[in-house]
Coordinates of C-alpha atoms in Angstrom, one line a residue:
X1 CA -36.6 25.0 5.1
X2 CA -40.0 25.0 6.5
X3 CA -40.3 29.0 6.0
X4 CA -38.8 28.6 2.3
X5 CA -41.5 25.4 1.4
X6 CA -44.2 27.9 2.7
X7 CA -43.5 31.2 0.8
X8 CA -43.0 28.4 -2.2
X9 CA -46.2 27.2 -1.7
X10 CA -47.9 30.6 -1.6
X11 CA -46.5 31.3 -5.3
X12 CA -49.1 31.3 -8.2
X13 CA -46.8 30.6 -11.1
X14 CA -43.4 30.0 -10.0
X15 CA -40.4 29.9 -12.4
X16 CA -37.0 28.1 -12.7
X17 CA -35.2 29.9 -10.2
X18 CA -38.3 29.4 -7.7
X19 CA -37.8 25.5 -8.3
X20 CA -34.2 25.6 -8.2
X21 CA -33.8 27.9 -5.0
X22 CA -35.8 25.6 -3.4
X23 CA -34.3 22.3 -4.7
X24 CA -30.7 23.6 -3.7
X25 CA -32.3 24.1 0.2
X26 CA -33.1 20.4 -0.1
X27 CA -29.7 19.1 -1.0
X28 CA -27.5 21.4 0.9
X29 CA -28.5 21.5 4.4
X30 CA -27.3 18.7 5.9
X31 CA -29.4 16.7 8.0
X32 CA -32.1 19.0 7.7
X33 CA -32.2 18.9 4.1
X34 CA -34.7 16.0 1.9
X35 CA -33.0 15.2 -1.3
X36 CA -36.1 13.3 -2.0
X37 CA -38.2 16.2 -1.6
X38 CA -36.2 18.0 -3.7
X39 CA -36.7 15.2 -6.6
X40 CA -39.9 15.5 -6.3
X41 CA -39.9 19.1 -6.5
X42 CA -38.6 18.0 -10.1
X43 CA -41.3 16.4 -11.1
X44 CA -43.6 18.9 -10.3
X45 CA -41.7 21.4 -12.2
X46 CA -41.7 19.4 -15.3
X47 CA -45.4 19.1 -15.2
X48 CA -46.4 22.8 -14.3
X49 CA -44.1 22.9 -17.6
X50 CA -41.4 24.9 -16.2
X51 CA -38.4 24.3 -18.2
X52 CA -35.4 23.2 -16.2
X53 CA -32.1 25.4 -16.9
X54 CA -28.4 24.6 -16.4
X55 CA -28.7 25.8 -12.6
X56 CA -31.1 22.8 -11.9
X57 CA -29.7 19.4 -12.7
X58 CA -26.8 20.0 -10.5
X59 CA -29.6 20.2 -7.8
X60 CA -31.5 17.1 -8.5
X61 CA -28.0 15.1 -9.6
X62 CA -26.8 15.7 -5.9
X63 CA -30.4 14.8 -4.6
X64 CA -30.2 11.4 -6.8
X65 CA -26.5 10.9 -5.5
X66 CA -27.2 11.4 -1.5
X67 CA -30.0 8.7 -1.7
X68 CA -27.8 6.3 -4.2
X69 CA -30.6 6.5 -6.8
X70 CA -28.7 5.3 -9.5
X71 CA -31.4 4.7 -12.1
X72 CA -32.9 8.1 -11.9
X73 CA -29.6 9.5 -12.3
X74 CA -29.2 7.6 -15.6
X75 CA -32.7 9.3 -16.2
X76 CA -31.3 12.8 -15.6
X77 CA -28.6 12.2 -17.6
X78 CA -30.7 11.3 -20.6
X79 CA -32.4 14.8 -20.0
X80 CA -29.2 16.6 -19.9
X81 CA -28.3 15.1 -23.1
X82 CA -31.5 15.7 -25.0
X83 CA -31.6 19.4 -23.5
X84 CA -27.8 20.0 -24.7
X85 CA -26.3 20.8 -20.8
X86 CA -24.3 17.7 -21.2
X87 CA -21.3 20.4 -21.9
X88 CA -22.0 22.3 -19.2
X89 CA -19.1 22.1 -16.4
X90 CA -21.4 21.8 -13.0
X91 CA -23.6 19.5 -14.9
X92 CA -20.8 17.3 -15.9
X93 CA -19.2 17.8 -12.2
X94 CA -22.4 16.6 -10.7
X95 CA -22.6 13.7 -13.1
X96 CA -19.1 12.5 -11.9
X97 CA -20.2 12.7 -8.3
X98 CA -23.0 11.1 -8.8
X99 CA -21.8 7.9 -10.4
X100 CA -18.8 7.9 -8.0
X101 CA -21.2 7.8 -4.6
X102 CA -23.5 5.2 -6.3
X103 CA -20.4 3.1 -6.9
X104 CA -19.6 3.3 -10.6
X105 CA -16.1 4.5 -11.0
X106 CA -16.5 3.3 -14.5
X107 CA -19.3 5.2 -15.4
X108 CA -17.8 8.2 -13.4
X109 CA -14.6 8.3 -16.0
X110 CA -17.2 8.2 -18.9
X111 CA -18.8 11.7 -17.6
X112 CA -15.6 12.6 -16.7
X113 CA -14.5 11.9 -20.2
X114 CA -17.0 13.6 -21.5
X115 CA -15.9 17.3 -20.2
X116 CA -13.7 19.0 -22.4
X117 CA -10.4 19.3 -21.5
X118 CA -10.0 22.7 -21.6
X119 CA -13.3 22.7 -18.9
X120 CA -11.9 20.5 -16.3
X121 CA -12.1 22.2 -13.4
X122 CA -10.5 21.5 -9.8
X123 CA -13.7 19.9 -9.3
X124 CA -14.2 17.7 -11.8
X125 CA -10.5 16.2 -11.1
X126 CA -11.9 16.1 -7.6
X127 CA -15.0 14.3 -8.2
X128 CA -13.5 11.5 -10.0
X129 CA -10.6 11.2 -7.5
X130 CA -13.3 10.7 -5.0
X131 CA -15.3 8.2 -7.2
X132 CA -12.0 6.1 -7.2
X133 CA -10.8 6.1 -3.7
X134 CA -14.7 5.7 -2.6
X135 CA -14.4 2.2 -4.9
X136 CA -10.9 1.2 -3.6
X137 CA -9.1 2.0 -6.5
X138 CA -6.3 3.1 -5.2
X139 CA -3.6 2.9 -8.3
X140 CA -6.5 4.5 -10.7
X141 CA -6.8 7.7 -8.4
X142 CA -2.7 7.9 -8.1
X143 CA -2.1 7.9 -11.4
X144 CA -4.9 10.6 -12.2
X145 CA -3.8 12.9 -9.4
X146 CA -0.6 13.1 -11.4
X147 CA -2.3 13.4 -14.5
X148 CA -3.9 16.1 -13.0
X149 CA -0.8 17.7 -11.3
X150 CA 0.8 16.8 -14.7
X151 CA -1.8 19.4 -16.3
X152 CA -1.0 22.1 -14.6
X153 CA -3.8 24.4 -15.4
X154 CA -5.7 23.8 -12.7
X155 CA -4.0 23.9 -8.5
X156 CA -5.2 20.6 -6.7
X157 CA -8.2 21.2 -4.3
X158 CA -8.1 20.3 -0.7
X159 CA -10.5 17.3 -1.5
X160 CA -8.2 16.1 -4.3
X161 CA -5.2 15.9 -2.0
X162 CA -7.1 14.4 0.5
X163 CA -8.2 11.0 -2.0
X164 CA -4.6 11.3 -2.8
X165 CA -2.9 10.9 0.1
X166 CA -5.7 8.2 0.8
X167 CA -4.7 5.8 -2.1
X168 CA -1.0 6.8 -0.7
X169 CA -1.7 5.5 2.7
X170 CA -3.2 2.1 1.1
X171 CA -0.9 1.9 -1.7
X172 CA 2.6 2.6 0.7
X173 CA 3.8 5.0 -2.1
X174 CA 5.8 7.1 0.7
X175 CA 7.4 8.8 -2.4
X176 CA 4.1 10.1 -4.0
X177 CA 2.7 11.1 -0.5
X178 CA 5.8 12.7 0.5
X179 CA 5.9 14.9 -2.6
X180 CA 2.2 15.9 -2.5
X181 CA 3.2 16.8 1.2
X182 CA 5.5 19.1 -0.1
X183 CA 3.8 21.0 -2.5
X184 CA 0.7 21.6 0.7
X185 CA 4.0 23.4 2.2
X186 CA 4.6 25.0 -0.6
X187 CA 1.5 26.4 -1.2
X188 CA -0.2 26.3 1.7
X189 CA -0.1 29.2 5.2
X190 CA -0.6 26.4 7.2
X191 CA -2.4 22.7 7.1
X192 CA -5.9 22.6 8.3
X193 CA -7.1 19.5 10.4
X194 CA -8.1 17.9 8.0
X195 CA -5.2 17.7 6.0
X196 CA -3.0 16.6 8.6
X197 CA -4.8 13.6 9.6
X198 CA -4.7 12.7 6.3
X199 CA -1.1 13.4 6.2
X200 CA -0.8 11.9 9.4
X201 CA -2.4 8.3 8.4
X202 CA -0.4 8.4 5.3
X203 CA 2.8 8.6 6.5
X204 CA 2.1 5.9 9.4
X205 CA 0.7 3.7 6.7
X206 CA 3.4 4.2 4.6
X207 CA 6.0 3.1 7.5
X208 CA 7.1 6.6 8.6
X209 CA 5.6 6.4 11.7
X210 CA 8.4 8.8 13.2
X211 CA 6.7 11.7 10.2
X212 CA 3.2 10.7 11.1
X213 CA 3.8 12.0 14.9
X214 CA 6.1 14.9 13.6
X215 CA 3.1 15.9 11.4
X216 CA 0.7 14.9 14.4
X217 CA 3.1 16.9 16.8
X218 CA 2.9 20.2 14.8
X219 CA -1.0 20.4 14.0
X220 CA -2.3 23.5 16.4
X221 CA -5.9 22.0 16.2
X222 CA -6.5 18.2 16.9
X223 CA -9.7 16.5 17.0
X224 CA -10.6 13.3 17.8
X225 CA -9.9 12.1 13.9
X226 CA -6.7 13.1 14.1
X227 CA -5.6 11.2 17.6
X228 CA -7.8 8.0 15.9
X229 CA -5.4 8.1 13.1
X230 CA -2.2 8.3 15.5
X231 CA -3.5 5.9 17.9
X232 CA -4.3 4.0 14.8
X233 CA -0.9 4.1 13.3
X234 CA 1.2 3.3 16.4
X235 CA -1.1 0.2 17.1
X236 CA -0.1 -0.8 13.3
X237 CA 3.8 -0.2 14.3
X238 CA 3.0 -2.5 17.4
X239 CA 3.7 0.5 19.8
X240 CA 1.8 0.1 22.4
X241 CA 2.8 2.0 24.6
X242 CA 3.0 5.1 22.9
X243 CA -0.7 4.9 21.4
X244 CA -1.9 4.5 25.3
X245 CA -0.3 7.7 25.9
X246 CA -1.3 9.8 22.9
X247 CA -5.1 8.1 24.1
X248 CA -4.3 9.5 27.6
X249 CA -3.6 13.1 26.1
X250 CA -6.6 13.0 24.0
X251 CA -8.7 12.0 27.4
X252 CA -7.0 15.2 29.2
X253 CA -7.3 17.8 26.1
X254 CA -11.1 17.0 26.5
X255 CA -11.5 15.2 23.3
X256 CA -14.8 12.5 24.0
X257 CA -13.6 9.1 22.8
X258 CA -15.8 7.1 19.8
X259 CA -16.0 3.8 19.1
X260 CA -12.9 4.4 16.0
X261 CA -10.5 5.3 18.7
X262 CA -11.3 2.6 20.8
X263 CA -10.4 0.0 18.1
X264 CA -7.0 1.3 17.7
X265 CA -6.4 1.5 21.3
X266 CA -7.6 -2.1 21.7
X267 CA -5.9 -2.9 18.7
X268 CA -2.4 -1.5 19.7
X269 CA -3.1 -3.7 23.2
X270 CA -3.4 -6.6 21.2
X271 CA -0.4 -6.4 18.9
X272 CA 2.0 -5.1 21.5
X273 CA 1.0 -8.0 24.0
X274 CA -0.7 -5.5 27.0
X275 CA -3.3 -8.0 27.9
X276 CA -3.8 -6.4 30.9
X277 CA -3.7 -2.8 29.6
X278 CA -6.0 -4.3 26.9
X279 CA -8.8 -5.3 29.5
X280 CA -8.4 -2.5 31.2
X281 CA -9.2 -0.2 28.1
X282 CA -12.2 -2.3 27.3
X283 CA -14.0 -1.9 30.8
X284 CA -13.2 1.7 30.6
X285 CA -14.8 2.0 27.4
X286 CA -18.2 0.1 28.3
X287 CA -18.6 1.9 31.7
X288 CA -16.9 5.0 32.3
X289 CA -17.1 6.1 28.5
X290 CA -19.8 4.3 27.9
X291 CA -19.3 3.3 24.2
X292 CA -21.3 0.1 23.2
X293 CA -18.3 -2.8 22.3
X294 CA -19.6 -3.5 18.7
X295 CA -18.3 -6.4 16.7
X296 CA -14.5 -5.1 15.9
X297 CA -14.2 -4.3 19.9
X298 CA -14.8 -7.7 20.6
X299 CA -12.7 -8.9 17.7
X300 CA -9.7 -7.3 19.2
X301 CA -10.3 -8.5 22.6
X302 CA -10.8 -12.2 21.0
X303 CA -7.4 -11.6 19.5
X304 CA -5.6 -10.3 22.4
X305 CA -6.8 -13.2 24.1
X306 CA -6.1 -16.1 21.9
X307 CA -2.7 -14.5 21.1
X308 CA -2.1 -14.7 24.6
X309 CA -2.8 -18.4 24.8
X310 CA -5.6 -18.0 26.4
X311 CA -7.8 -19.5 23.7
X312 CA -10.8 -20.6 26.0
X313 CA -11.4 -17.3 27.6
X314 CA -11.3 -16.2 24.3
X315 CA -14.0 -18.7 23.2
X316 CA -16.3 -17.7 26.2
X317 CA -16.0 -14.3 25.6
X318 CA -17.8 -14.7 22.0
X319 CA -20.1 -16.8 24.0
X320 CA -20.9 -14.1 26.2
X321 CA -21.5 -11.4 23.6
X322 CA -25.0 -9.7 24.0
X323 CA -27.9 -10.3 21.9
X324 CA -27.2 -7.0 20.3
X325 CA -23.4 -8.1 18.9
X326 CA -24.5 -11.6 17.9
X327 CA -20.8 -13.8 17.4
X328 CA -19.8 -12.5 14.4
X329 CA -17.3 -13.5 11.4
X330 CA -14.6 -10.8 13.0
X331 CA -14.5 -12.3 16.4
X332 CA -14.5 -15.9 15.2
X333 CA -12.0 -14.9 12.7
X334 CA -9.7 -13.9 15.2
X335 CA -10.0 -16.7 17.1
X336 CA -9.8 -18.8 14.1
X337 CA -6.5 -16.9 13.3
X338 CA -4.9 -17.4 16.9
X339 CA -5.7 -21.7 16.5
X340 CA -3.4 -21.3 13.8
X341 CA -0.6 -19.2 15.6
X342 CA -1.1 -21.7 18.7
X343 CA -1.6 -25.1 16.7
X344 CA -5.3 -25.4 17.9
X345 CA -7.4 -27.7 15.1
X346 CA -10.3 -28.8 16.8
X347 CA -10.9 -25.1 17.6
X348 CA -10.2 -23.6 14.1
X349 CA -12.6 -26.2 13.2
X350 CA -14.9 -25.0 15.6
X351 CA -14.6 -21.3 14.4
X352 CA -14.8 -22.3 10.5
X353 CA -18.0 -24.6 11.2
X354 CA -19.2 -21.3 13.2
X355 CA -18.5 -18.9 10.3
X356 CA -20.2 -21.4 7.5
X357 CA -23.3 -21.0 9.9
X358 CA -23.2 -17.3 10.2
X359 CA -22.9 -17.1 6.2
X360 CA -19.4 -15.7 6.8
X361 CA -16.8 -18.1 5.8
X362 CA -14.5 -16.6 3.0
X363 CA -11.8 -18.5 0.9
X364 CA -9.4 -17.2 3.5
X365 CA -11.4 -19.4 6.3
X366 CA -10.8 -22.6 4.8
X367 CA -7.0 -22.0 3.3
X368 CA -6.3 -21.6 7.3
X369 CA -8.4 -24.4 8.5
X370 CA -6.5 -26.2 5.2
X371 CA -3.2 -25.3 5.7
X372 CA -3.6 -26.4 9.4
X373 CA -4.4 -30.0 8.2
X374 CA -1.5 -30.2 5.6
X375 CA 0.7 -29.3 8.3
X376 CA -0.6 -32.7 10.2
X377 CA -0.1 -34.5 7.0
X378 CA -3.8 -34.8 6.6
X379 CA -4.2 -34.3 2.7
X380 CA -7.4 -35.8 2.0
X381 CA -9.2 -33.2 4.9
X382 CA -6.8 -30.5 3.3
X383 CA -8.1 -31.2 -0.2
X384 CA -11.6 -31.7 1.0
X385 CA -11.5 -27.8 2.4
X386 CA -10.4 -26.6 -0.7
X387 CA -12.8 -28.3 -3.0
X388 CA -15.6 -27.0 -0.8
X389 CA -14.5 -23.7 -1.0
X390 CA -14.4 -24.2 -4.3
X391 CA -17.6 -25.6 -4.8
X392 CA -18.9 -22.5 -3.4
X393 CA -17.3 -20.3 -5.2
X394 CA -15.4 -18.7 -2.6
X395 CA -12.5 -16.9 -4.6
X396 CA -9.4 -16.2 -2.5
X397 CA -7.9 -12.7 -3.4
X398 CA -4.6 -13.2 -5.1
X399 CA -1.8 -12.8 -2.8
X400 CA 1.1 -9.5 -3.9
X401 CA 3.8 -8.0 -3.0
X402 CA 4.5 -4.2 -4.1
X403 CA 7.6 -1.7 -3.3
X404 CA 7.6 1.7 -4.5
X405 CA 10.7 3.0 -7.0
X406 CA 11.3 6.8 -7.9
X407 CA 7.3 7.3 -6.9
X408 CA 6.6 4.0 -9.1
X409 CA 4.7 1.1 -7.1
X410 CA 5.6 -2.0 -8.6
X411 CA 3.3 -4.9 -8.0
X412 CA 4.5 -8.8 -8.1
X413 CA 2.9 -12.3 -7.0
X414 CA 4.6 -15.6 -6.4
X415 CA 6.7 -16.5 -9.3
X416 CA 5.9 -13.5 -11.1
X417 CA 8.2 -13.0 -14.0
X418 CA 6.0 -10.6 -15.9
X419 CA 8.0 -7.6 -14.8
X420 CA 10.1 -5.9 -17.5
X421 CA 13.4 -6.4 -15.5
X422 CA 12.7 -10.4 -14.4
X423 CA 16.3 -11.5 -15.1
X424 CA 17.6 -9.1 -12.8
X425 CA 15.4 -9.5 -10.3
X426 CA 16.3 -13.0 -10.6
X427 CA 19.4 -12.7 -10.8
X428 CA 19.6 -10.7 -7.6
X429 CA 17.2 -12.9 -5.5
X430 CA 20.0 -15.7 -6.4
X431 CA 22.6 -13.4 -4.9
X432 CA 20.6 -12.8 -2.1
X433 CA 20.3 -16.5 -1.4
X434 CA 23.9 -17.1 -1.8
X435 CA 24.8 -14.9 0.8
X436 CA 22.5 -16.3 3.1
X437 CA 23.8 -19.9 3.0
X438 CA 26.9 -18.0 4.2
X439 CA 25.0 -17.3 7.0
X440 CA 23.7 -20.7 7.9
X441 CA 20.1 -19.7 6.1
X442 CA 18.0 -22.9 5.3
X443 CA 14.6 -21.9 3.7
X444 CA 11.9 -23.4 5.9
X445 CA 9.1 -25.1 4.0
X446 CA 6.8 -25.8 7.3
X447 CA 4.3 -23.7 6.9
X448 CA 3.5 -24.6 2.8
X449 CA 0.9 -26.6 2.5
X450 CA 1.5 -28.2 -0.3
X451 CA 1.5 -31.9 -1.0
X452 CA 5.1 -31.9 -2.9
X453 CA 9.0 -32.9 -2.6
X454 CA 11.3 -30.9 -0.4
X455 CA 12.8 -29.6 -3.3
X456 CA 9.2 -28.5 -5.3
X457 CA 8.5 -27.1 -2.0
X458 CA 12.0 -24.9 -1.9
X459 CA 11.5 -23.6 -5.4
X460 CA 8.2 -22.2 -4.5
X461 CA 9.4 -20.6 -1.5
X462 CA 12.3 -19.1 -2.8
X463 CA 10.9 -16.9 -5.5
X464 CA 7.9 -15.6 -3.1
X465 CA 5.7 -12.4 -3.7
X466 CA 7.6 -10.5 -0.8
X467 CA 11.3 -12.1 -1.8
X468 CA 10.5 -10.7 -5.0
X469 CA 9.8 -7.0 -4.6
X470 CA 12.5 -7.0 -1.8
X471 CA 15.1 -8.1 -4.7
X472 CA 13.9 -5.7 -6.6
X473 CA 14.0 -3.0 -4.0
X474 CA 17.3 -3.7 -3.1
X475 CA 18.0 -3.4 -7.2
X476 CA 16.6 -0.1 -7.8
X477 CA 17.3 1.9 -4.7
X478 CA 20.5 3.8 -3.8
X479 CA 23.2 2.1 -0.9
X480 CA 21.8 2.4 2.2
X481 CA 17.9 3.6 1.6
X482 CA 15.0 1.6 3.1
X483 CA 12.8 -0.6 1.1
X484 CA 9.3 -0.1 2.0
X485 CA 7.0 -3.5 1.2
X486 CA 3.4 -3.5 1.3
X487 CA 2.3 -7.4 0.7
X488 CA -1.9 -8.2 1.1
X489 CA -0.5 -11.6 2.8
X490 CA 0.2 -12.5 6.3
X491 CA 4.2 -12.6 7.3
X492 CA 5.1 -15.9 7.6
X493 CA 8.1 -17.3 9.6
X494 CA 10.1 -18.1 6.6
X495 CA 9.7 -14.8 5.4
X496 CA 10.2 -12.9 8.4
X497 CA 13.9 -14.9 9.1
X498 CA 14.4 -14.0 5.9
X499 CA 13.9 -10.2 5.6
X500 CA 16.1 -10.0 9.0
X501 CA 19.2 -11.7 7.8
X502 CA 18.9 -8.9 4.3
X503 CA 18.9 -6.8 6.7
X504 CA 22.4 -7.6 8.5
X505 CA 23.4 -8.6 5.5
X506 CA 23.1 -5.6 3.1
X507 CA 22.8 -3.1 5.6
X508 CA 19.2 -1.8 4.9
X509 CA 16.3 -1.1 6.5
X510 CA 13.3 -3.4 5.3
X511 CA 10.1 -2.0 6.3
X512 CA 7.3 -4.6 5.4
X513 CA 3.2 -4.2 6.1
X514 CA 1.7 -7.5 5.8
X515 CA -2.3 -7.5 6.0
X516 CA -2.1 -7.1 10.2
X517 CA 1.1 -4.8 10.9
X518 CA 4.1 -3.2 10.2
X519 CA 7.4 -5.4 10.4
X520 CA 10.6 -2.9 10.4
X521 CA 13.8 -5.1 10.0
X522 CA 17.3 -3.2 11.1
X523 CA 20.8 -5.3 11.4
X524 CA 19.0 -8.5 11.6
X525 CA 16.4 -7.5 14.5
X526 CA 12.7 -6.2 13.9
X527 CA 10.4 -4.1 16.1
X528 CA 8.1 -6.5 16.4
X529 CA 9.8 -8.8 18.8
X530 CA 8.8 -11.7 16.8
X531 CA 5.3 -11.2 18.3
X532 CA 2.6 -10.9 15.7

């Protein structure tokens, strides 16, 4: 670049392509590049009076999108307009990038919009797929893969598969990922790395942990991604085991370990109960890897810890973070999380006090801290909680439930009868119950906090997010297939006696990711051991 700037600069009168050449150097190499160079490199182009073509806002639209300058982008955009390149494809392409890495999904889908149909390219699907995966909108980019699938005139791009498979993965839709799996092998020689890590994480996030590793097993080419997104997935299906080994094969294939694939291996310690394995890891990490432990490291050994009972080694251990990894809001969380598991108030109220000082408390915080208090029968410090977080205006995230039906992901919260089949999901989650009682099933109410009558509390308990989408499930899905759950709550006891005994009873496999791990009920038993 320094060679290019310098025959540049030793042009008397240089022209669009001049500008552009250069500006293109500036955006699209890498580290070395300077998108802001290459803005300014616009500016001086405008005032020699060189007229910017259709080759140059692409340029300058993917220098205003790597430094997230949103307001000159809306500038540019005027420019395009007023010069008539808004109908250009790259132009519009770059647009769509651009709004999507500065965070505006919404304005994205305008630009987007704004392409005619006929000149939507693989990219421009691609650009907006990443626009909506990059802001978490995971149902949005679903539904326009298919759309663009659907369409037909254009063959997904590797990028566009990859955003796919990601909402996939967060979404559970095992159907939707399975069948975009299938067309890769369809149309495909082979999958690249990339690809099958993506593949990989979808499937283990999806529940099919036993497709992940068959996918994982068959890639020729693993890097260290890849093995974080198996050791990753295993420590989500509370194996262990398993994701120490596959960490052991990456250590002998060569493969350098980062600070990603340390969290899942300390993660998998933690939710598989291998304290010792778990310590082990971390002092490996720190001195013969050397990998600083950064806030999630020491969130997991917090966790593994306290779920372990041993809640003040856990507490000293956030004491004895260095000045580098100040206690954070992960580690107390965790802590916070395992007073509720082990009945620990003064402690949780230790960790929330904590968290309000670090600026970290969330709505979650005090429903915990809450919820531990209504479970002592102290209302008044229960109500107190909640009218502070309140007051603060700390919004708790709605809690849902979601199963997947013929590539459908149907979404439902607690009493939800907004669904178009309500009666028969009600009508089924009856049945269900009146098989139970059969069984000796007696819904347990302990851990509602809610200042009500036994039977208030039964009736809110009995038509729950999860219960719901399980009925559902069970409803829509042929004798004998799994229901796959994905719920953004924590299992509770209730829930988890209950999902077992469906399982003896009907003689299905309930797969269920709550907001911490996967719980895979089969004939009344699941694979977490009832440790979680």
């Amino acid at each position: 670049m320094e060679l290019a700037a310098s025959i540049f600069d030793s042009l008397d009168e240089p022209e669009a392509f001049d500008y552009n050449t250069l500006m293109r150097g500036h955006v699209i190499s890498g580290g070395r590049g300077d998108p802001a160079a290459a803005l300014m490199l616009h500016v001086d182009m405008l005032e020699a009076g060189v007229a910017p073509d259709s080759y140059t806002f692409p340029f300058v639209l993917k220098a205003c999108a790597q430094l997230a300058a949103l307001q000159q982008g809306r500038q540019l955009q005027a420019h395009v307009v007023k010069l008539g390149f808004h109908h250009d494809e790259h132009v519009q392409n770059s647009l769509i990038s651009l709004y999507g890495k500065c965070g505006e999904p919404a304005a994205a889908r305008l630009a987007f919009d704004g392409t005619a149909a006929g000149g939507r390219t693989a990219a421009s699907w691609s650009a907006l797929l990443a626009a909506y995966t990059r802001a978490g909108m995971w149902s949005e980019c679903l539904a326009s893969f298919g759309a663009m699938a659907r369409g037909g005139a254009r063959r997904p791009d590797e990028s566009s598969m990859v955003s796919a498979l990601s909402a996939c993965a967060h979404l559970g839709a095992h159907d939707a990922g399975r069948s975009i799996h299938c067309a890769l092998l369809r149309n495909a020689a082979g999958l690249n790395t990339i690809m099958g890590t993506a593949l990989v994480d979808m499937y283990a996030k999806c529940g099919r942990i036993d497709k992940a590793a068959a996918v994982f097993g068959a890639m020729g080419d693993r890097n260290a991604w890849a093995y974080s997104a198996m050791v990753s997935g295993l420590a989500m299906h509370g194996d262990g085991r398993e994701a120490l080994r596959v960490f052991e094969e990456m250590l002998r294939e060569g493969h350098a370990p980062d600070a990603a694939v340390y969290v899942g291996v300390l993660n998998a310690c933690s939710r598989a109960g291998l304290l010792d394995d778990g310590l082990r890891c971390f002092d490996r990490m720190r001195l013969e890897h050397k990998v600083s432990p950064n806030a999630q490291h020491y969130g997991c050994m917090v966790d593994m810890l306290a779920r372990a009972g041993r809640l003040d080694e856990a507490r000293a251990l956030i004491g004895s973070m260095p000045p580098t990894g100040q206690p954070t809001d992960t580690a107390w969380r965790s802590l916070l999380n395992a007073c509720r598991i082990h009945g620990d108030l003064d402690l949780a109220e230790r960790a929330l006090q904590e968290l309000r000082r670090l600026g970290a408390a969330n709505a979650g915080d005090y429903v915990i801290v809450a919820g531990m208090h209504a479970r002592a029968k102290e209302w008044d410090a229960a109500a107190a909680l909640r009218t502070e977080a309140a007051d603060a205006g700390l919004a708790q995230a709605p809690g849902f439930s979601a199963v997947e039906v013929r590539g459908e992901v149907h979404r439902f919260v607690s009493q939800d009868m907004s669904h178009p089949r309500s009666r028969d999901i009600y009508e089924m989650l009856h049945q269900m119950e009146w098989q139970l009682r059969f069984e000796g099933y007696e819904p347990d109410t302990s851990e509602l906090a809610l200042d009500a009558g036994e039977e208030e509390k039964r009736r809110v308990v009995a038509a729950h997010s999860q219960k719901l989408a399980m009925a559902f499930g069970l409803l829509s899905t042929p004798e004998g297939a799994p229901v796959r759950v994905v719920t953004n709550l924590r299992m509770s006891k209730e829930c988890h006696a209950y999902s077992a005994l469906i399982s003896e009873i009907f003689g299905r496999e309930i797969v269920v990711r709550d907001r911490n791990r996967f719980h895979r009920f089969r004939s009344g038993a699941c694979t977490c051991r009832d440790y979680w």
